[in-house]
Coordinates of C-alpha atoms and ligand atoms in Angstrom, one line a residue:
M1 CA -0.7 12.8 -15.3
S2 CA 2.8 13.4 -15.1
T3 CA 4.3 13.0 -11.4
S4 CA 4.4 16.8 -11.2
Q5 CA 1.4 17.2 -11.7
I6 CA 0.4 14.9 -8.6
A7 CA -0.6 17.1 -5.5
P8 CA 2.1 16.1 -2.7
H9 CA -0.2 13.9 -0.6
I10 CA -1.8 11.9 -3.2
S11 CA 2.1 10.9 -4.5
R12 CA 3.0 10.4 -0.7
S13 CA 0.0 8.4 0.4
V14 CA 0.1 4.5 0.0
I15 CA -3.4 3.5 -0.3
D16 CA -1.2 0.0 -2.9
L17 CA 1.7 -1.1 -3.8
K18 CA 1.1 -0.1 -7.8
S19 CA 3.9 3.1 -8.1
F20 CA 6.6 1.9 -6.3
S21 CA 9.4 0.9 -8.5
S22 CA 12.0 -2.4 -7.2
H23 CA 14.2 0.9 -6.4
Q24 CA 12.1 2.3 -3.8
I25 CA 11.1 -0.6 -2.4
Y26 CA 14.6 -2.2 -1.9
S27 CA 15.7 1.5 -0.2
L28 CA 12.8 1.1 2.0
F29 CA 13.6 -2.2 3.1
D30 CA 17.6 -1.1 3.0
Q31 CA 16.1 1.6 5.6
C32 CA 13.7 -0.3 7.4
L33 CA 16.7 -2.9 8.2
K34 CA 19.5 -1.1 9.1
L35 CA 17.0 1.1 12.0
K36 CA 16.7 -2.4 13.6
S37 CA 20.4 -3.0 13.3
K38 CA 21.0 -0.3 15.2
F39 CA 17.8 0.0 17.6
N40 CA 17.7 0.2 21.4
K41 CA 15.9 1.4 24.2
S42 CA 18.3 4.5 25.5
A43 CA 17.3 5.7 21.3
I44 CA 14.1 6.4 22.8
K45 CA 15.6 9.4 25.1
N46 CA 16.5 11.5 21.8
Y47 CA 12.8 11.5 20.2
Q48 CA 11.5 14.9 19.3
L49 CA 8.2 14.9 19.2
K50 CA 7.7 16.8 15.6
G51 CA 3.5 16.8 15.8
T52 CA 0.4 14.4 15.3
A53 CA -0.7 11.7 13.9
A54 CA -4.6 11.0 13.1
L55 CA -4.6 6.7 13.0
L56 CA -8.7 5.9 12.0
F57 CA -9.0 2.0 13.0
L58 CA -12.8 1.3 12.1
E59 CA -12.2 -2.4 11.5
P60 CA -10.6 -4.3 14.5
S61 CA -6.8 -4.8 14.4
T62 CA -4.2 -5.4 17.0
R63 CA -0.2 -5.9 15.5
T64 CA -0.8 -3.2 12.8
R65 CA -2.6 -0.4 15.2
F66 CA -0.1 -1.1 17.9
S67 CA 3.0 -1.5 14.8
F68 CA 1.6 2.2 13.6
E69 CA 1.5 3.2 16.8
S70 CA 5.2 2.3 18.1
A71 CA 6.4 3.7 14.2
T72 CA 4.5 7.1 15.1
V73 CA 6.6 7.3 18.3
R74 CA 9.3 6.4 17.4
A75 CA 9.4 8.7 14.4
G76 CA 8.8 11.5 16.4
F77 CA 4.8 12.0 16.2
H78 CA 2.1 11.6 18.3
P79 CA -0.9 8.6 18.1
L80 CA -4.3 10.6 18.3
V81 CA -6.3 6.7 17.9
L82 CA -9.9 6.7 16.9
E83 CA -10.7 3.0 17.6
G84 CA -13.8 2.0 15.9
A85 CA -17.0 3.8 15.2
A86 CA -18.3 3.3 19.0
G87 CA -18.1 6.6 20.9
T88 CA -17.8 9.2 18.0
S89 CA -20.0 11.3 16.1
L90 CA -19.7 8.4 13.3
E91 CA -22.2 6.3 15.8
K92 CA -24.6 9.5 15.4
G93 CA -24.4 9.7 11.5
E94 CA -21.8 11.6 10.7
S95 CA -20.5 10.8 7.0
F96 CA -16.6 9.2 7.3
E97 CA -15.3 11.9 4.5
D98 CA -16.7 14.5 7.6
T99 CA -15.2 12.9 10.3
V100 CA -11.6 13.1 8.4
L101 CA -12.4 16.3 7.3
N102 CA -13.0 17.4 11.0
L103 CA -9.8 15.6 12.3
E104 CA -7.3 16.9 9.7
A105 CA -8.6 20.4 10.7
M106 CA -6.7 19.8 13.5
R107 CA -3.1 19.5 11.3
P108 CA -1.5 15.9 12.0
L109 CA 1.0 15.1 9.4
F110 CA -0.4 11.7 8.0
F111 CA -3.4 9.8 7.9
V112 CA -3.1 6.2 9.2
I113 CA -6.4 4.3 8.1
R114 CA -8.4 0.6 8.6
A115 CA -11.3 0.7 7.1
P116 CA -14.0 -1.5 5.7
Q117 CA -14.2 -1.7 1.5
H118 CA -17.5 1.0 1.8
Y119 CA -15.2 3.5 2.4
N120 CA -13.2 4.9 -0.4
L121 CA -9.7 5.7 0.2
F122 CA -8.5 7.4 -3.0
R123 CA -11.7 9.3 -2.7
L124 CA -10.6 10.5 0.8
L125 CA -8.3 12.1 -0.8
E126 CA -10.3 14.2 -3.0
F127 CA -11.1 15.9 -0.4
I128 CA -7.7 16.5 1.9
K129 CA -4.4 17.3 1.9
T130 CA -2.9 15.4 4.2
P131 CA -1.3 12.2 3.4
I132 CA -3.2 8.6 3.9
L133 CA -1.4 5.2 4.9
N134 CA -3.2 2.5 4.4
A135 CA -3.5 0.3 7.6
G136 CA -5.8 -3.0 5.6
W137 CA -8.9 -2.3 3.5
G138 CA -11.4 -4.2 3.5
K139 CA -10.1 -6.9 1.7
L140 CA -8.7 -4.7 -1.1
A141 CA -5.3 -4.2 -0.1
H142 CA -2.8 -4.9 3.2
P143 CA 0.2 -3.2 1.4
T144 CA 1.8 -2.3 4.5
Q145 CA 1.8 -6.0 5.4
A146 CA 2.8 -7.1 2.4
L147 CA 5.8 -5.1 2.6
L148 CA 6.4 -6.2 5.9
D149 CA 6.6 -10.0 4.5
A150 CA 8.6 -9.0 1.5
V151 CA 11.4 -7.5 3.7
T152 CA 11.6 -10.6 5.8
V153 CA 11.9 -13.1 3.5
F154 CA 14.6 -10.6 2.2
E155 CA 16.2 -10.5 5.2
K156 CA 15.7 -14.6 5.9
L157 CA 17.0 -15.7 2.5
G158 CA 19.2 -12.6 0.9
S159 CA 16.9 -12.4 -2.1
L160 CA 13.7 -11.9 -3.5
Q161 CA 14.0 -12.7 -7.2
Q162 CA 12.2 -15.6 -8.5
K163 CA 11.9 -16.8 -5.1
N164 CA 8.4 -18.7 -4.4
I165 CA 5.6 -17.7 -2.0
L166 CA 2.7 -20.0 -1.7
F167 CA -0.4 -19.0 0.1
V168 CA -2.4 -21.4 1.8
G169 CA -6.1 -21.0 2.2
D170 CA -8.6 -18.3 2.5
I171 CA -7.5 -16.4 -0.7
S172 CA -10.5 -14.7 -1.9
H173 CA -11.1 -13.2 1.3
S174 CA -7.7 -11.5 1.8
R175 CA -6.3 -8.0 1.0
V176 CA -3.0 -9.8 1.7
V177 CA -2.9 -12.0 -1.2
S178 CA -4.2 -8.5 -3.3
S179 CA -1.1 -6.7 -2.2
H180 CA 1.3 -9.2 -3.4
L181 CA 0.5 -10.0 -6.2
E182 CA 1.2 -6.0 -6.6
L183 CA 4.4 -6.3 -5.0
A184 CA 5.5 -9.5 -6.4
K185 CA 5.0 -7.6 -10.6
I186 CA 7.8 -5.1 -9.3
L187 CA 10.2 -7.7 -6.9
D188 CA 9.8 -10.5 -9.7
Y189 CA 8.9 -13.1 -7.0
N190 CA 6.7 -16.2 -8.0
I191 CA 3.3 -16.9 -6.2
A192 CA 0.5 -20.0 -5.8
Y193 CA -2.3 -20.8 -4.1
C194 CA -3.1 -24.0 -2.3
A195 CA -6.8 -23.9 -1.0
P196 CA -10.2 -26.0 -1.1
Q197 CA -12.1 -24.6 -4.6
F198 CA -14.7 -22.9 -2.4
L199 CA -11.7 -20.1 -1.1
L200 CA -10.2 -19.3 -4.3
P201 CA -10.7 -15.8 -6.0
Q202 CA -13.9 -16.4 -8.3
N203 CA -11.4 -14.7 -11.2
Q204 CA -8.5 -17.1 -11.2
N205 CA -5.5 -14.9 -12.7
E206 CA -4.0 -17.3 -15.5
N207 CA -0.7 -16.6 -14.3
I208 CA -0.8 -18.1 -10.5
T209 CA -0.6 -21.3 -10.4
H210 CA -3.0 -23.4 -8.1
F211 CA -1.3 -26.7 -6.0
K212 CA -4.2 -28.9 -5.3
S213 CA -2.3 -30.4 -2.8
L214 CA 0.1 -29.0 0.3
K215 CA 2.8 -32.0 -0.7
E216 CA 3.2 -30.3 -4.1
G217 CA 2.9 -26.8 -3.3
L218 CA 5.2 -27.1 0.1
S219 CA 8.1 -29.0 -2.2
W220 CA 7.4 -26.1 -4.4
A221 CA 7.3 -22.9 -2.1
H222 CA 10.3 -20.9 -0.1
A223 CA 8.1 -19.3 1.8
V224 CA 4.5 -20.3 2.6
V225 CA 2.0 -18.0 4.1
A226 CA -0.8 -19.2 6.1
L227 CA -4.0 -17.1 5.9
R228 CA -6.3 -16.7 8.9
V229 CA -10.1 -17.9 7.4
Q230 CA -12.0 -14.6 7.6
K231 CA -15.4 -15.9 8.5
E232 CA -16.3 -12.5 9.4
R233 CA -15.9 -12.0 5.6
H234 CA -17.9 -14.7 4.4
A235 CA -21.1 -14.6 2.6
E236 CA -24.5 -16.2 3.5
S237 CA -23.6 -19.1 0.8
L238 CA -20.5 -19.8 2.9
R239 CA -21.8 -19.7 6.1
Q240 CA -24.6 -21.7 5.7
H241 CA -22.2 -24.9 4.4
Q242 CA -19.5 -24.3 7.4
Q243 CA -19.6 -28.2 8.1
E244 CA -19.5 -29.6 4.9
F245 CA -16.2 -26.7 4.5
A246 CA -14.7 -27.5 7.7
T247 CA -13.8 -31.2 6.3
Q248 CA -12.3 -29.5 3.2
L249 CA -10.0 -26.9 5.1
N250 CA -8.8 -30.1 7.3
E251 CA -6.3 -30.4 3.9
F252 CA -5.2 -27.3 3.7
I253 CA -3.8 -26.6 7.5
L254 CA 0.1 -26.7 8.0
T255 CA 0.9 -29.2 10.8
Q256 CA 3.7 -31.0 11.2
E257 CA 3.4 -33.9 9.1
N258 CA 3.1 -31.7 6.1
I259 CA 5.3 -29.3 6.5
N260 CA 8.3 -31.4 6.1
Y261 CA 7.8 -31.1 2.3
L262 CA 8.8 -27.4 2.8
S263 CA 13.0 -27.3 2.4
P264 CA 14.7 -27.1 5.8
E265 CA 15.4 -23.5 4.6
G266 CA 12.1 -22.5 3.9
L267 CA 10.0 -19.3 5.8
I268 CA 6.7 -20.3 7.9
M269 CA 4.8 -17.3 7.9
H270 CA 1.1 -15.9 8.9
P271 CA -0.2 -12.8 8.9
G272 CA -2.0 -13.0 12.2
P273 CA -4.3 -13.6 14.0
I274 CA -4.0 -17.4 13.7
N275 CA -6.8 -19.4 14.4
Y276 CA -4.2 -22.4 15.5
G277 CA -5.9 -25.8 14.1
T278 CA -7.4 -24.0 11.7
E279 CA -4.6 -22.8 9.3
I280 CA -1.3 -23.6 11.3
T281 CA -1.2 -26.1 14.5
H282 CA 1.1 -24.8 17.3
E283 CA 3.9 -27.1 17.1
V284 CA 4.2 -25.7 13.3
S285 CA 4.2 -21.7 15.0
R286 CA 6.9 -22.7 16.5
D287 CA 9.0 -24.6 14.2
S288 CA 12.4 -23.2 13.5
R289 CA 11.7 -22.1 10.2
S290 CA 8.9 -20.1 11.5
V291 CA 9.1 -16.2 11.1
I292 CA 6.3 -15.4 12.2
L293 CA 7.1 -13.0 15.0
S294 CA 10.1 -11.2 12.8
Q295 CA 7.1 -10.4 10.9
V296 CA 6.0 -8.1 13.2
E297 CA 9.3 -6.8 14.5
N298 CA 10.0 -6.1 11.2
G299 CA 6.8 -3.9 10.9
T300 CA 7.4 -1.2 12.8
F301 CA 10.7 -0.7 11.7
L302 CA 8.8 -0.9 8.4
R303 CA 6.5 1.3 9.0
E304 CA 8.4 4.1 10.8
V305 CA 10.7 4.4 7.6
L306 CA 7.5 4.7 5.9
I307 CA 5.9 7.1 7.9
R308 CA 9.6 9.7 8.1
H309 CA 9.5 9.1 4.1
I310 CA 6.0 11.0 3.7
T311 CA 6.8 13.5 6.2
D312 CA 9.9 14.3 4.2
E313 CA 12.4 13.3 6.6
V314 CA 14.1 10.5 4.1
T315 CA 14.0 9.5 0.9
L316 CA 13.4 5.8 -1.0
Ligands
LIG401 N1 -2.1 -8.8 10.2 C1 -3.0 -8.2 10.5 O1 -3.3 -7.1 10.0 O2 -2.8 -8.1 12.0 P1 -3.9 -7.0 13.1 O3 -5.5 -7.6 12.3 O4 -4.0 -7.4 14.4 O5 -3.6 -5.9 12.5

């Protein structure tokens, strides 16, 4: 299908990153960092309300939800937030599609949706005419997290091309890694894993290097991303062997001893939320190379640009 045949709400939606060009992504980064450099409190006085947006968070969230809410307000839209199914008609048996169709009838300018995997966001686009921004979909994709990670590397290191990004921890349940695999192809950076066997994907991509030790992986990396161990997504078989797995996982915690294998210019990252002592220690999260809070800060500006893009205010 040519781009001209794709309905506008579909071409504007961000469910994954496959359709982006590197030119569009660098334009997004450029506009994000310009917004950040110009941001000041007085700018808030100039915000004009242009309409509403429907933010549906059907899985727990702190950063992404507040970030999208802030970005929605700064872009001039009023965020109407549905947080979990409790207290909504989903609890009474209404289908997800019906809920979205009814909310669409109230004319939000866009949807932001965090949903479990069994809700199909691509299929939803066949029923509605309003663009969707994916705010984390099961373990399938978290495109704005990958983009905010990448803009942070770009900001701090000046380039992403041929940079080495090491993912440590729960790779197999990570939607962040899934989105980075798409983004790395577009922006030409390298991805490697460092994790115990039980947290590696079953179908391993042959192009991805797997480092057996943190020492090797950190020596290779320009940036290391520690990932949360997502116990809530672990199958029963994993839960039954928790004690044994906890021992294996100990070798993959970012600590003050092993973090010095990362170069002095290297970046320490985590998408959050953090389980201290399981993925990273408190001390390492506060190391001078840590950009964990810069990731969060950049995420709000990046999402604001995406919202301005899908509502036709800026082009990428
Ligand atoms: N990084 C991230 O998605 O965090 P939240 O689950 O708090 O939104």
